[in-house]
Amino acid sequence: MSGASGTSGTDVRRVPIVAGNWKMNYGPAEAQTFVKQILDDLAAISGVERVLCPPAISLLAVENLTRPTDVKLGAQNMYFEEKGAYTGEISPLMLKGICQYVILGHSERRAYFGETDELVNRKARSAFAHNLRPIVCVGEQLEDRDAGRTERVLTEQVRGSLANLPAERLGELVVAYEPVWAIGTGRAATTQDAADAAALIRALLAEMYGVDAVAAVRVQYGGSVTAANAGEFAALPDVDGSLVGGASLKPEFVEIIRQTAQAKGV
Ligand code: PGA
């Protein structure tokens, strides 16, 4: 239940959500092999939304297998325009009907592909316009944390990336708090770090959209999530699940979701 943080005015039951960000791993054939390995177990878990985010070229191959189940799909990125001369890009219209979710503003996109808060925001607004649910990533770098700038960086990212969204549809928004220093390093944040960041994200969104709208927003923790720590993060009242990288490429992903279900009591 929300409300425990003191930033949510309405009690809303948020469905926990765990997403697997495969990054640049598993082409169509490998993707099918892996999904066949985990799908029965994945489909059998209820009470937690389960989202697979393969590379774009593997989305259809995975969708072929997940279609009869309630396992959802997400893209790892998209452009905000519907079509046109944007070589190499994929549009929301192309994703629609295949995916329900799209990860936006992952720190790797911000760091290696120059994505700014302004661009991420255009993408997030486009996702809403096309009924794709954005999983928008925010998170500070190690030097920000060491310099005591975590709050400032998160504030800037939330205000910039999540501006001008439809307040009445914030139940479709997922915000992933992913401290950059925790991604792929085996060094997860502490639960206190995650709790503080999630509370800050909720408080900032409450300023922007009002307390009631924000009660429906789901916040994930991401960064070195494993089957061993997923339950601790999911036990936090302001955290609704996780965004998983490396461990989502293994059957361990199923165990992460089981731990999440158990921690949330669903
Ligand atoms: P990781 O990646 O779980 O491998 O740390 C998380 C992410 O980048 O979403």
Tab-separated table of C-alpha atoms and ligand atoms in Angstrom:
chain	number	residue	atom	x	y	z
A	1	MET	CA	0.000	0.000	0.000
A	2	SER	CA	1.159	3.488	-0.652
A	3	GLY	CA	0.880	6.110	2.023
A	4	ALA	CA	3.685	4.772	4.162
A	5	SER	CA	6.092	7.399	2.850
A	6	GLY	CA	3.881	10.267	3.857
A	7	THR	CA	3.990	11.626	0.314
A	8	SER	CA	0.965	9.737	-0.959
A	9	GLY	CA	-2.448	11.066	-0.019
A	10	THR	CA	-4.546	8.230	-1.342
A	11	ASP	CA	-4.180	4.571	-0.616
A	12	VAL	CA	-3.697	2.897	-3.968
A	13	ARG	CA	-2.653	-0.686	-4.412
A	14	ARG	CA	0.153	-0.666	-6.939
A	15	VAL	CA	0.890	-3.891	-8.776
A	16	PRO	CA	4.573	-4.754	-8.258
A	17	ILE	CA	6.581	-4.820	-11.472
A	18	VAL	CA	9.866	-6.508	-12.341
A	19	ALA	CA	11.411	-5.853	-15.743
A	20	GLY	CA	14.378	-7.586	-17.349
A	21	ASN	CA	16.588	-5.309	-19.409
A	22	TRP	CA	18.551	-7.647	-21.642
A	23	LYS	CA	20.595	-4.780	-23.106
A	24	MET	CA	22.521	-5.847	-26.251
A	25	ASN	CA	22.213	-9.579	-25.576
A	26	TYR	CA	20.253	-12.394	-27.225
A	27	GLY	CA	19.361	-12.160	-30.901
A	28	PRO	CA	16.077	-13.755	-32.039
A	29	ALA	CA	17.186	-17.417	-31.905
A	30	GLU	CA	18.981	-17.109	-28.561
A	31	ALA	CA	16.080	-15.093	-27.191
A	32	GLN	CA	13.645	-17.866	-28.024
A	33	THR	CA	15.892	-20.507	-26.491
A	34	PHE	CA	16.119	-18.536	-23.252
A	35	VAL	CA	12.435	-17.642	-23.073
A	36	LYS	CA	11.438	-21.265	-23.645
A	37	GLN	CA	13.618	-22.143	-20.684
A	38	ILE	CA	11.885	-19.747	-18.252
A	39	LEU	CA	8.426	-19.086	-19.667
A	40	ASP	CA	6.405	-21.716	-17.803
A	41	ASP	CA	7.855	-20.650	-14.474
A	42	LEU	CA	7.500	-16.970	-15.331
A	43	ALA	CA	3.892	-17.339	-16.434
A	44	ALA	CA	2.993	-19.272	-13.296
A	45	ILE	CA	3.749	-16.349	-10.950
A	46	SER	CA	0.828	-14.063	-10.242
A	47	GLY	CA	0.509	-10.724	-8.499
A	48	VAL	CA	3.663	-9.256	-10.051
A	49	GLU	CA	3.837	-7.754	-13.503
A	50	ARG	CA	6.671	-9.437	-15.409
A	51	VAL	CA	8.233	-7.590	-18.328
A	52	LEU	CA	10.896	-8.848	-20.736
A	53	CYS	CA	12.860	-6.174	-22.600
A	54	PRO	CA	14.877	-7.869	-25.359
A	55	PRO	CA	16.761	-5.997	-28.079
A	56	ALA	CA	14.308	-4.597	-30.647
A	57	ILE	CA	15.250	-7.193	-33.240
A	58	SER	CA	14.211	-9.996	-30.883
A	59	LEU	CA	10.887	-8.515	-29.768
A	60	LEU	CA	8.750	-10.390	-32.286
A	61	ALA	CA	10.494	-13.695	-31.675
A	62	VAL	CA	9.805	-13.322	-27.967
A	63	GLU	CA	6.261	-12.089	-28.526
A	64	ASN	CA	5.535	-15.254	-30.476
A	65	LEU	CA	6.196	-17.220	-27.311
A	66	THR	CA	4.721	-14.865	-24.684
A	67	ARG	CA	1.472	-14.088	-26.559
A	68	PRO	CA	-0.645	-16.770	-24.839
A	69	THR	CA	0.631	-15.668	-21.394
A	70	ASP	CA	0.323	-12.462	-19.393
A	71	VAL	CA	4.086	-11.876	-19.520
A	72	LYS	CA	4.576	-8.377	-20.937
A	73	LEU	CA	7.158	-7.016	-23.331
A	74	GLY	CA	9.107	-3.791	-23.356
A	75	ALA	CA	11.500	-2.128	-25.775
A	76	GLN	CA	14.787	-0.705	-24.512
A	77	ASN	CA	14.444	2.597	-26.336
A	78	MET	CA	12.446	4.398	-29.012
A	79	TYR	CA	12.424	7.693	-30.864
A	80	PHE	CA	9.622	10.162	-30.246
A	81	GLU	CA	8.567	10.710	-33.862
A	82	GLU	CA	6.057	8.405	-35.536
A	83	LYS	CA	7.962	7.900	-38.800
A	84	GLY	CA	10.348	9.526	-41.219
A	85	ALA	CA	13.995	10.062	-42.010
A	86	TYR	CA	15.548	8.956	-38.717
A	87	THR	CA	17.979	6.232	-39.741
A	88	GLY	CA	18.350	3.460	-37.215
A	89	GLU	CA	15.490	4.563	-35.010
A	90	ILE	CA	12.290	2.779	-34.004
A	91	SER	CA	9.011	4.592	-33.540
A	92	PRO	CA	6.213	4.190	-31.019
A	93	LEU	CA	3.879	3.163	-33.838
A	94	MET	CA	6.195	0.261	-34.654
A	95	LEU	CA	6.313	-0.895	-31.051
A	96	LYS	CA	2.619	-0.587	-30.433
A	97	GLY	CA	0.891	-3.936	-30.650
A	98	ILE	CA	4.132	-5.766	-29.823
A	99	CYS	CA	5.146	-4.141	-26.524
A	100	GLN	CA	3.300	-2.610	-23.644
A	101	TYR	CA	6.367	-0.939	-22.110
A	102	VAL	CA	9.411	0.994	-23.231
A	103	ILE	CA	12.521	1.751	-21.182
A	104	LEU	CA	13.576	5.363	-21.657
A	105	GLY	CA	16.623	7.309	-20.530
A	106	HIS	CA	18.612	4.329	-19.295
A	107	SER	CA	21.945	5.570	-17.959
A	108	GLU	CA	23.751	3.772	-20.797
A	109	ARG	CA	21.684	5.768	-23.300
A	110	ARG	CA	22.412	8.935	-21.376
A	111	ALA	CA	26.163	8.195	-21.112
A	112	TYR	CA	26.991	6.591	-24.489
A	113	PHE	CA	24.342	8.088	-26.767
A	114	GLY	CA	24.097	11.568	-25.362
A	115	GLU	CA	20.466	11.428	-24.249
A	116	THR	CA	19.434	14.482	-22.274
A	117	ASP	CA	16.532	14.981	-19.903
A	118	GLU	CA	14.852	17.027	-22.609
A	119	LEU	CA	15.092	14.181	-25.139
A	120	VAL	CA	13.975	11.603	-22.584
A	121	ASN	CA	11.010	13.829	-21.803
A	122	ARG	CA	9.994	14.073	-25.459
A	123	LYS	CA	10.171	10.289	-25.658
A	124	ALA	CA	8.144	9.854	-22.460
A	125	ARG	CA	5.428	12.192	-23.718
A	126	SER	CA	5.393	10.353	-27.045
A	127	ALA	CA	5.075	7.021	-25.231
A	128	PHE	CA	2.014	8.305	-23.366
A	129	ALA	CA	0.554	9.674	-26.597
A	130	HIS	CA	0.830	6.198	-28.132
A	131	ASN	CA	-0.291	4.225	-25.099
A	132	LEU	CA	3.082	2.710	-24.380
A	133	ARG	CA	4.023	2.652	-20.720
A	134	PRO	CA	7.379	4.309	-20.124
A	135	ILE	CA	9.915	2.981	-17.642
A	136	VAL	CA	11.959	6.151	-17.185
A	137	CYS	CA	15.390	5.707	-15.615
A	138	VAL	CA	17.100	8.191	-13.336
A	139	GLY	CA	20.186	7.822	-11.201
A	140	GLU	CA	23.307	9.587	-10.017
A	141	GLN	CA	26.914	8.829	-10.916
A	142	LEU	CA	29.437	7.848	-8.274
A	143	GLU	CA	31.097	11.277	-8.303
A	144	ASP	CA	27.704	12.892	-7.711
A	145	ARG	CA	27.061	10.683	-4.708
A	146	ASP	CA	30.563	11.213	-3.322
A	147	ALA	CA	30.188	14.963	-3.704
A	148	GLY	CA	26.805	14.934	-1.949
A	149	ARG	CA	24.974	15.865	-5.150
A	150	THR	CA	22.615	12.862	-5.354
A	151	GLU	CA	19.526	14.823	-4.437
A	152	ARG	CA	20.343	17.625	-6.838
A	153	VAL	CA	20.968	15.241	-9.751
A	154	LEU	CA	17.816	13.226	-9.129
A	155	THR	CA	15.781	16.405	-8.781
A	156	GLU	CA	17.068	17.696	-12.107
A	157	GLN	CA	16.435	14.368	-13.856
A	158	VAL	CA	12.932	13.936	-12.457
A	159	ARG	CA	11.882	17.513	-13.186
A	160	GLY	CA	13.445	17.393	-16.657
A	161	SER	CA	12.563	13.881	-17.832
A	162	LEU	CA	9.099	13.661	-16.327
A	163	ALA	CA	7.646	17.103	-17.079
A	164	ASN	CA	4.262	17.655	-18.715
A	165	LEU	CA	2.931	14.115	-18.496
A	166	PRO	CA	-0.818	13.498	-18.214
A	167	ALA	CA	-1.422	13.573	-14.428
A	168	GLU	CA	-4.527	11.402	-14.639
A	169	ARG	CA	-2.497	8.617	-16.296
A	170	LEU	CA	0.464	8.429	-13.947
A	171	GLY	CA	-0.553	4.875	-13.075
A	172	GLU	CA	1.011	4.029	-16.444
A	173	LEU	CA	4.368	5.527	-15.472
A	174	VAL	CA	7.228	3.520	-13.999
A	175	VAL	CA	10.306	5.340	-12.709
A	176	ALA	CA	13.428	3.246	-12.248
A	177	TYR	CA	15.940	4.550	-9.738
A	178	GLU	CA	19.252	3.181	-10.985
A	179	PRO	CA	22.377	4.628	-9.394
A	180	VAL	CA	24.962	4.442	-12.167
A	181	TRP	CA	27.653	3.099	-9.817
A	182	ALA	CA	25.453	0.118	-8.991
A	183	ILE	CA	24.767	-0.959	-12.583
A	184	GLY	CA	26.647	-4.070	-13.621
A	185	THR	CA	29.115	-3.684	-10.773
A	186	GLY	CA	27.832	-6.268	-8.312
A	187	ARG	CA	27.629	-3.412	-5.818
A	188	ALA	CA	23.943	-2.747	-5.249
A	189	ALA	CA	22.768	0.329	-3.396
A	190	THR	CA	21.798	-0.122	0.235
A	191	THR	CA	18.104	-0.424	0.923
A	192	GLN	CA	18.388	2.932	2.708
A	193	ASP	CA	19.791	4.571	-0.458
A	194	ALA	CA	16.957	3.059	-2.488
A	195	ALA	CA	14.316	4.069	0.057
A	196	ASP	CA	15.632	7.649	0.198
A	197	ALA	CA	15.748	7.953	-3.581
A	198	ALA	CA	12.274	6.471	-4.047
A	199	ALA	CA	10.839	8.834	-1.420
A	200	LEU	CA	12.546	11.786	-3.112
A	201	ILE	CA	11.212	10.761	-6.532
A	202	ARG	CA	7.695	10.495	-5.112
A	203	ALA	CA	7.978	13.840	-3.323
A	204	LEU	CA	9.187	15.580	-6.498
A	205	LEU	CA	6.398	14.038	-8.565
A	206	ALA	CA	3.900	15.059	-5.886
A	207	GLU	CA	5.058	18.677	-6.298
A	208	MET	CA	4.621	18.379	-10.053
A	209	TYR	CA	1.375	16.437	-10.276
A	210	GLY	CA	-0.227	16.381	-6.844
A	211	VAL	CA	-0.150	13.808	-4.128
A	212	ASP	CA	-3.114	11.775	-5.363
A	213	ALA	CA	-1.777	11.303	-8.905
A	214	VAL	CA	1.586	10.181	-7.585
A	215	ALA	CA	0.120	7.464	-5.400
A	216	ALA	CA	-0.319	5.403	-8.574
A	217	VAL	CA	3.248	5.789	-9.913
A	218	ARG	CA	5.417	2.719	-9.600
A	219	VAL	CA	9.070	3.121	-8.667
A	220	GLN	CA	11.626	0.384	-9.274
A	221	TYR	CA	15.119	-0.040	-7.933
A	222	GLY	CA	17.777	-1.133	-10.435
A	223	GLY	CA	21.507	-1.859	-10.175
A	224	SER	CA	23.008	-5.285	-9.412
A	225	VAL	CA	19.666	-6.787	-8.419
A	226	THR	CA	19.953	-10.526	-7.770
A	227	ALA	CA	17.794	-13.246	-6.289
A	228	ALA	CA	19.660	-12.617	-3.043
A	229	ASN	CA	18.734	-8.933	-2.671
A	230	ALA	CA	15.523	-8.475	-4.706
A	231	GLY	CA	13.310	-9.239	-1.716
A	232	GLU	CA	14.966	-6.569	0.438
A	233	PHE	CA	14.339	-3.867	-2.144
A	234	ALA	CA	10.787	-5.048	-2.806
A	235	ALA	CA	10.060	-4.936	0.931
A	236	LEU	CA	10.452	-1.134	0.878
A	237	PRO	CA	7.025	0.529	0.839
A	238	ASP	CA	8.000	3.118	-1.795
A	239	VAL	CA	9.662	0.553	-4.095
A	240	ASP	CA	7.385	-1.504	-6.332
A	241	GLY	CA	9.880	-3.927	-7.864
A	242	SER	CA	13.097	-3.896	-9.811
A	243	LEU	CA	14.711	-3.279	-13.174
A	244	VAL	CA	17.152	-6.113	-13.659
A	245	GLY	CA	20.074	-6.233	-16.096
A	246	GLY	CA	22.607	-9.073	-15.882
A	247	ALA	CA	20.478	-11.396	-13.764
A	248	SER	CA	17.582	-11.102	-16.240
A	249	LEU	CA	19.629	-13.109	-18.744
A	250	LYS	CA	19.501	-16.158	-16.505
A	251	PRO	CA	16.782	-18.306	-14.916
A	252	GLU	CA	17.633	-16.358	-11.756
A	253	PHE	CA	15.214	-13.744	-13.145
A	254	VAL	CA	12.306	-15.995	-12.194
A	255	GLU	CA	13.616	-16.259	-8.655
A	256	ILE	CA	13.901	-12.456	-8.446
A	257	ILE	CA	10.215	-12.212	-9.313
A	258	ARG	CA	9.300	-14.886	-6.764
A	259	GLN	CA	11.225	-12.974	-4.099
A	260	THR	CA	9.404	-9.795	-5.105
A	261	ALA	CA	6.003	-11.492	-4.854
A	262	GLN	CA	6.906	-12.859	-1.454
A	263	ALA	CA	8.172	-9.518	-0.135
A	264	LYS	CA	5.032	-7.751	-1.317
A	265	GLY	CA	2.776	-10.497	0.019
A	266	VAL	CA	1.032	-11.031	-3.302
B	1	PGA	P1	22.424	-4.747	-13.689
B	1	PGA	O1	21.784	-3.643	-14.694
B	1	PGA	O2	21.252	-5.455	-13.040
B	1	PGA	O3	23.228	-5.644	-14.561
B	1	PGA	O4	23.225	-3.993	-12.688
B	1	PGA	C1	20.640	-2.933	-14.340
B	1	PGA	C2	20.242	-2.031	-15.472
B	1	PGA	O5	21.117	-1.463	-16.140
B	1	PGA	O6	19.032	-1.840	-15.733
